[in-house]
Coordinates of C-alpha atoms in Angstrom, one line a residue:
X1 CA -45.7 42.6 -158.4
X2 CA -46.4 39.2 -157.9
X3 CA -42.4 38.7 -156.7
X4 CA -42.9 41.4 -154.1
X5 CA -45.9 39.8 -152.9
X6 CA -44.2 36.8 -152.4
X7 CA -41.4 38.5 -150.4
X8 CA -44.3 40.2 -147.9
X9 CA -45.5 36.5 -147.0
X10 CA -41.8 35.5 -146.4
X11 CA -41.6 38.3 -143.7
X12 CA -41.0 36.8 -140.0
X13 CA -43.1 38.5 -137.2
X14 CA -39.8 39.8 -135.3
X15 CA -42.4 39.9 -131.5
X16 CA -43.6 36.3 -132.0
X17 CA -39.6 35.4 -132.9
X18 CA -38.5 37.3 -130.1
X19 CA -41.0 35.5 -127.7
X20 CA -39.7 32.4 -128.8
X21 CA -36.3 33.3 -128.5
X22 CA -36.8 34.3 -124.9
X23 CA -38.7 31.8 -124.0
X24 CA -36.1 29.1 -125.0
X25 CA -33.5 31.3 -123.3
X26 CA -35.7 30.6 -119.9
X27 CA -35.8 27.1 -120.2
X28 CA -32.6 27.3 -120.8
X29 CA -31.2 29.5 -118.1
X30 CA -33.8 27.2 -115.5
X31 CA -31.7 24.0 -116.7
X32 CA -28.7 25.3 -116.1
X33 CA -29.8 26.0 -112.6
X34 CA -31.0 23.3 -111.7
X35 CA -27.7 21.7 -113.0
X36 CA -26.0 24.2 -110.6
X37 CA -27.8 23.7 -108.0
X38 CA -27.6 20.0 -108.5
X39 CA -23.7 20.3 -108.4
X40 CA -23.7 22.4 -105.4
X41 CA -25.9 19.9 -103.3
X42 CA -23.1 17.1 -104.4
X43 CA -20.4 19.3 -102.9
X44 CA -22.4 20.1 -100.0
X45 CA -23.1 16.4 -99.1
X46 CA -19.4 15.2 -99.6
X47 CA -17.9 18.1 -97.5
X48 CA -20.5 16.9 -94.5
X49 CA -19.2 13.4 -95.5
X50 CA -18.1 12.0 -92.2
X51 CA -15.1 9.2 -93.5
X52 CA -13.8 6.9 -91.3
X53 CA -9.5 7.4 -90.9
X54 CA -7.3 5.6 -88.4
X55 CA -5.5 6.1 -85.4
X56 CA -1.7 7.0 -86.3
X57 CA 0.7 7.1 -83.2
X58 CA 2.8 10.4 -82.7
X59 CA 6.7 9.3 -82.3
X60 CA 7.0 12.2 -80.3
X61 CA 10.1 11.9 -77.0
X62 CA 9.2 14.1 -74.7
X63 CA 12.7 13.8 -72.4
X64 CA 14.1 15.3 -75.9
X65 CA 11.9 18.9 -74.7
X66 CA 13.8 21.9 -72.6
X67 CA 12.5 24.9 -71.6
X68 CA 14.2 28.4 -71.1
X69 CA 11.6 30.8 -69.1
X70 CA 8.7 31.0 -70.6
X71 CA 9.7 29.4 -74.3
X72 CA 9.7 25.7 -74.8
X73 CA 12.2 23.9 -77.6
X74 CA 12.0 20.2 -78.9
X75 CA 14.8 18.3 -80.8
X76 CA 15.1 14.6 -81.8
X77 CA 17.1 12.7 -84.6
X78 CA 13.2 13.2 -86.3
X79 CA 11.8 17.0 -85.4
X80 CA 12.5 20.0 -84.5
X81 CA 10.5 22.8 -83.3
X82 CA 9.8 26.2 -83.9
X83 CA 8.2 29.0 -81.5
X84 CA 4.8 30.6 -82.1
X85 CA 2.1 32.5 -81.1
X86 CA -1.6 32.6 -81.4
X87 CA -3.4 35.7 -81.0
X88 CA -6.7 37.6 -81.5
X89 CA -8.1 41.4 -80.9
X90 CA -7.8 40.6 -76.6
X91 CA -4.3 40.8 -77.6
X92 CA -5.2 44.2 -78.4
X93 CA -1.9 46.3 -80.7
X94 CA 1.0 44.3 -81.0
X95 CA 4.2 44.9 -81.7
X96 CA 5.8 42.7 -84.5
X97 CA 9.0 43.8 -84.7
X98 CA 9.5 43.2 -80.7
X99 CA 7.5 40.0 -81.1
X100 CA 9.8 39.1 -84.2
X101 CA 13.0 39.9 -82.2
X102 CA 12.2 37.6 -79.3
X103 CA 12.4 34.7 -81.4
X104 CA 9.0 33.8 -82.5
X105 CA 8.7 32.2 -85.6
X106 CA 4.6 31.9 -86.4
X107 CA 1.7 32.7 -85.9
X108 CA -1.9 31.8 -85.7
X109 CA -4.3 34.9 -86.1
X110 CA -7.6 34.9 -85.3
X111 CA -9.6 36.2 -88.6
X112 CA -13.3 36.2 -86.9
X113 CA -15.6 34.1 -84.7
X114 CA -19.4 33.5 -84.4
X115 CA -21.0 34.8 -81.3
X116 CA -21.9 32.2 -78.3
X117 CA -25.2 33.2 -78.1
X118 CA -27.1 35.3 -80.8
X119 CA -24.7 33.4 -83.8
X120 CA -23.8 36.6 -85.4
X121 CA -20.9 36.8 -87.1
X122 CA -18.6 38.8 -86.4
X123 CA -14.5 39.8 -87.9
X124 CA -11.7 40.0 -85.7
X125 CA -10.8 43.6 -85.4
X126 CA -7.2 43.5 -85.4
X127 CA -6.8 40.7 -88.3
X128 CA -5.8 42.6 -91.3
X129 CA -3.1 44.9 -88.7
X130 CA -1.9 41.9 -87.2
X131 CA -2.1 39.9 -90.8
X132 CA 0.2 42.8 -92.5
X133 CA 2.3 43.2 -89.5
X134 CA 3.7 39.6 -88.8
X135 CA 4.2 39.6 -92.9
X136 CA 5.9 42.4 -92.2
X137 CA 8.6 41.3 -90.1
X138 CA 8.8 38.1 -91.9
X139 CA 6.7 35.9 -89.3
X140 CA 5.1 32.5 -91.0
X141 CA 1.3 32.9 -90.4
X142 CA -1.9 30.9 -90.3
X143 CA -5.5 31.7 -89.5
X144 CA -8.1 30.4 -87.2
X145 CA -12.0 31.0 -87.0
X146 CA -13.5 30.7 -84.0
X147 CA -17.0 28.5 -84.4
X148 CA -19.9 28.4 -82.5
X149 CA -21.5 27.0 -85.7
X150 CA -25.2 24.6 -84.6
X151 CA -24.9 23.0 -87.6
X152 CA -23.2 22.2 -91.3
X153 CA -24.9 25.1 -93.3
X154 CA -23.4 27.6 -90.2
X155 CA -20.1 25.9 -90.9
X156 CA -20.2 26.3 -94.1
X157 CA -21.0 30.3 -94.0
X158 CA -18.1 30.4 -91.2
X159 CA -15.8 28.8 -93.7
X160 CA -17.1 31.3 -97.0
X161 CA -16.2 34.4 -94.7
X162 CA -12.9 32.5 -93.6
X163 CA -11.7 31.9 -97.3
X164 CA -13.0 35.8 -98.2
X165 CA -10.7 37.0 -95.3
X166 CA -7.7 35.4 -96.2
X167 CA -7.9 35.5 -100.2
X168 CA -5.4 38.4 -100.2
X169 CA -3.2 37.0 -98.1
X170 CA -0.7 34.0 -98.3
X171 CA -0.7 31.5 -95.7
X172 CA 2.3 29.6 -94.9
X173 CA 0.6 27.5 -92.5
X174 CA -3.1 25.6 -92.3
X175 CA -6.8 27.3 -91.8
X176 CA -8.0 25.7 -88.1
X177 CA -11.3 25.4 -87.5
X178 CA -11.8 26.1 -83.1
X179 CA -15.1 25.0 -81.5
X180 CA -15.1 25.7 -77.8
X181 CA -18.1 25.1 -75.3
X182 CA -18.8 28.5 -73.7
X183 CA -18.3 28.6 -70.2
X184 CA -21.4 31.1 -69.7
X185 CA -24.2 28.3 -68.5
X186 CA -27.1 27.3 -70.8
X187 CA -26.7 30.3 -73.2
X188 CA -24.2 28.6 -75.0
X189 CA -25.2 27.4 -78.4
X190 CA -23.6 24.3 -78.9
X191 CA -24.1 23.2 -75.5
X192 CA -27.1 20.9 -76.6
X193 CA -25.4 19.8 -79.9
X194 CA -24.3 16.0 -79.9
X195 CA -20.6 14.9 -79.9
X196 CA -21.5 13.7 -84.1
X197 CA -23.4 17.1 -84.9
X198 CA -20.4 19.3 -83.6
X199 CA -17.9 16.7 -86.1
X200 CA -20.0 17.3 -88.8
X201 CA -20.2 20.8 -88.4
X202 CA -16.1 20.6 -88.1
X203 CA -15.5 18.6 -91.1
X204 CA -17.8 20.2 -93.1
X205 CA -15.8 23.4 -92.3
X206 CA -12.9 21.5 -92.5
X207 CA -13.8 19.9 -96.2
X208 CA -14.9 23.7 -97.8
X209 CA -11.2 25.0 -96.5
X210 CA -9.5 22.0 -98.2
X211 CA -11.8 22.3 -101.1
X212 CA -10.9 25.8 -101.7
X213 CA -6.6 24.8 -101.9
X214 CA -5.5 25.7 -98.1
X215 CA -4.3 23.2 -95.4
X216 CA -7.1 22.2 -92.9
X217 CA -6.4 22.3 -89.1
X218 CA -8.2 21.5 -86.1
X219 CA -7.7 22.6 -82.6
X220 CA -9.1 21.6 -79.5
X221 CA -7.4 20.4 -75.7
X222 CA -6.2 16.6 -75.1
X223 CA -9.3 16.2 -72.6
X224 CA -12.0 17.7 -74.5
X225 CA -10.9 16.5 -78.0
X226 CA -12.9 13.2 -77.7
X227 CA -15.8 14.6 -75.4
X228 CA -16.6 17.3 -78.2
X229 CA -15.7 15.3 -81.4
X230 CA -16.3 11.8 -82.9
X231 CA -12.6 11.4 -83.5
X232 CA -12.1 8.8 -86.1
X233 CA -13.6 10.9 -88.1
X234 CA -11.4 13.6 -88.1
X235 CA -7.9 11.9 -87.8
X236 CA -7.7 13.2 -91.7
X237 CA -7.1 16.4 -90.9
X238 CA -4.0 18.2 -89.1
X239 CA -3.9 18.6 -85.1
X240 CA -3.6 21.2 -82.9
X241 CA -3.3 20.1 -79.5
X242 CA -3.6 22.6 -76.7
X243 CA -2.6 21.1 -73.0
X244 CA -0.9 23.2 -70.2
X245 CA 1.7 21.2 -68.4
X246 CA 5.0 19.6 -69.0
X247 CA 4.3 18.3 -71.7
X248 CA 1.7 17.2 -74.2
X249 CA -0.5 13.6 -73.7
X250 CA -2.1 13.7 -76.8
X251 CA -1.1 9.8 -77.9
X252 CA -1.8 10.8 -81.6
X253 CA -0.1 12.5 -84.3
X254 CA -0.2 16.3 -83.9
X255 CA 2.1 18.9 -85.5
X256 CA 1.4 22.0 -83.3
X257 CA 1.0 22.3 -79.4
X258 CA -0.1 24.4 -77.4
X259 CA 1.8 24.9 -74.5
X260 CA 0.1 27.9 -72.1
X261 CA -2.2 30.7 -72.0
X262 CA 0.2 32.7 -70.0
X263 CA 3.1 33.4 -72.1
X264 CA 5.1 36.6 -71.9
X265 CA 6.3 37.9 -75.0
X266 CA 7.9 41.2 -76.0
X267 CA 5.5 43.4 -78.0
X268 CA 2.3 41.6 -77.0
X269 CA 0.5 43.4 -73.5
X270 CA 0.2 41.1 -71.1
X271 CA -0.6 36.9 -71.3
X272 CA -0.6 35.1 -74.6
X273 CA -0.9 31.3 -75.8
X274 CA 2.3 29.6 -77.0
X275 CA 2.7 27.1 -79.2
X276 CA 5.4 24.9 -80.9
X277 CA 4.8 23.4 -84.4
X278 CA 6.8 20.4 -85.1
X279 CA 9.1 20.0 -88.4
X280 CA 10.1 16.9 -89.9
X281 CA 13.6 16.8 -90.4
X282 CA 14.6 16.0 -94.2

């Protein structure tokens, strides 16, 4: 009797153990997040990091550049070029295999863009067709998101839905980040932004799309390259230089230009914007 007695008083209270239990689990659980959140501010602040990188010279000879119609071709003892496209839903249905036939090599595909005005945003409508398509036909492909973003947490949600459109796909060629001044008066939303809060917003785009494994790109005209962007501080990155005309001033390295707006190309309804990428020869 007295054994069994013993055993009663030896009897844990299972709610008091399991309040315990619980509330160590909590604290816990709340340390962890904090440590998460802790981490996440780190990454946060090093991808609006703006870092200083110099000037580096393109070697590019432009007497070395021909044109046949509408297509441009470079070739020196260094490069040679290949023929793109970019495009987007104005392009409306294209036709790959056309496109493919005419001797374009790559393409950049628009996978969304953030509204000018309200800052919704929005996917490109034709990405996924056009995505499959140029595959498809064995076309090299990159992306681009169009940004209106006003500032580095906008960037950052324009580069989380950039990375969640293109997980299924492989690149061959670099994520660009595009920030353009609308053309639509004071309704624009970066209109008021200052040449360093449109870099940061770039780079931090920029950073998350490294970050995540892909090649980073920028894009932008020779002209407006320095009135929109601090520019030292984002010589890290790859160029893409957009200038209509004979050929390109850009003085720095670049490996992708933009040549017109007003390309014909089989397969594609009316204009589209040309490019050339530049390839180091081995």
């Amino acid at each position: 009797m007295a054994w069994n007695q013993n055993r009663r008083k030896k009897k844990i209270d299972f709610p008091i153990a399991l309040s315990l239990f619980l509330s160590v689990l909590l604290i816990a659980l709340t340390a962890l997040g904090l440590k998460l959140r802790e981490q996440e501010m780190i990454v946060h602040e090093q991808e609006q990091r703006l870092i200083e990188t110099p000037y580096y010279s393109n070697t590019y000879d432009w007497n070395n550049l021909t044109w046949n119609g509408d297509f441009a071709y470079y070739e020196d003892e260094n490069y040679y070029s290949v023929q793109g496209i970019d495009v987007s839903a104005h392009q409306e249905l294209i036709d790959w295999d056309q496109v493919k036939a005419s001797g374009v090599e790559f393409a950049m595909i628009r996978c969304g863009y953030r509204g000018y005005q309200y800052g919704y945003i929005y996917e490109d409508e034709y990405f996924d067709y056009n995505m499959q398509e140029a595959k498809r036909v064995g076309i090299k492909v990159g992306v681009y998101f169009y940004s209106q973003a006003i500032n580095p947490e906008e960037a950052r949600a324009e580069a989380d839905f950039t990375l969640e459109k293109i997980k299924n796909y492989e690149l061959d060629l670099p994520v660009c980040f595009d920030m353009e001044e609308s053309d639509t008066g004071p309704d624009g939303r970066i209109l008021s932004l200052s040449r360093e809060e449109k870099t940061e917003c770039a780079v931090t785009f920029l950073h998350r799309i490294q970050n995540a494994g892909y090649t980073p790109m920028i894009y932008n005209s020779t002209m407006l390259f320095e009135e929109l962007f601090v520019t030292e501080y984002i010589q890290e990155f790859e160029f893409w230089v957009a200038e209509y005309g004979s050929y390109p001033r850009y003085p720095y390295t670049f490996i992708m230009w933009q040549y017109t707006s007003s390309g014909s190309v089989p397969g594609v309804i009316g204009d589209t914007d040309m490019d050339l990428m530049f390839i180091p020869k081995e």
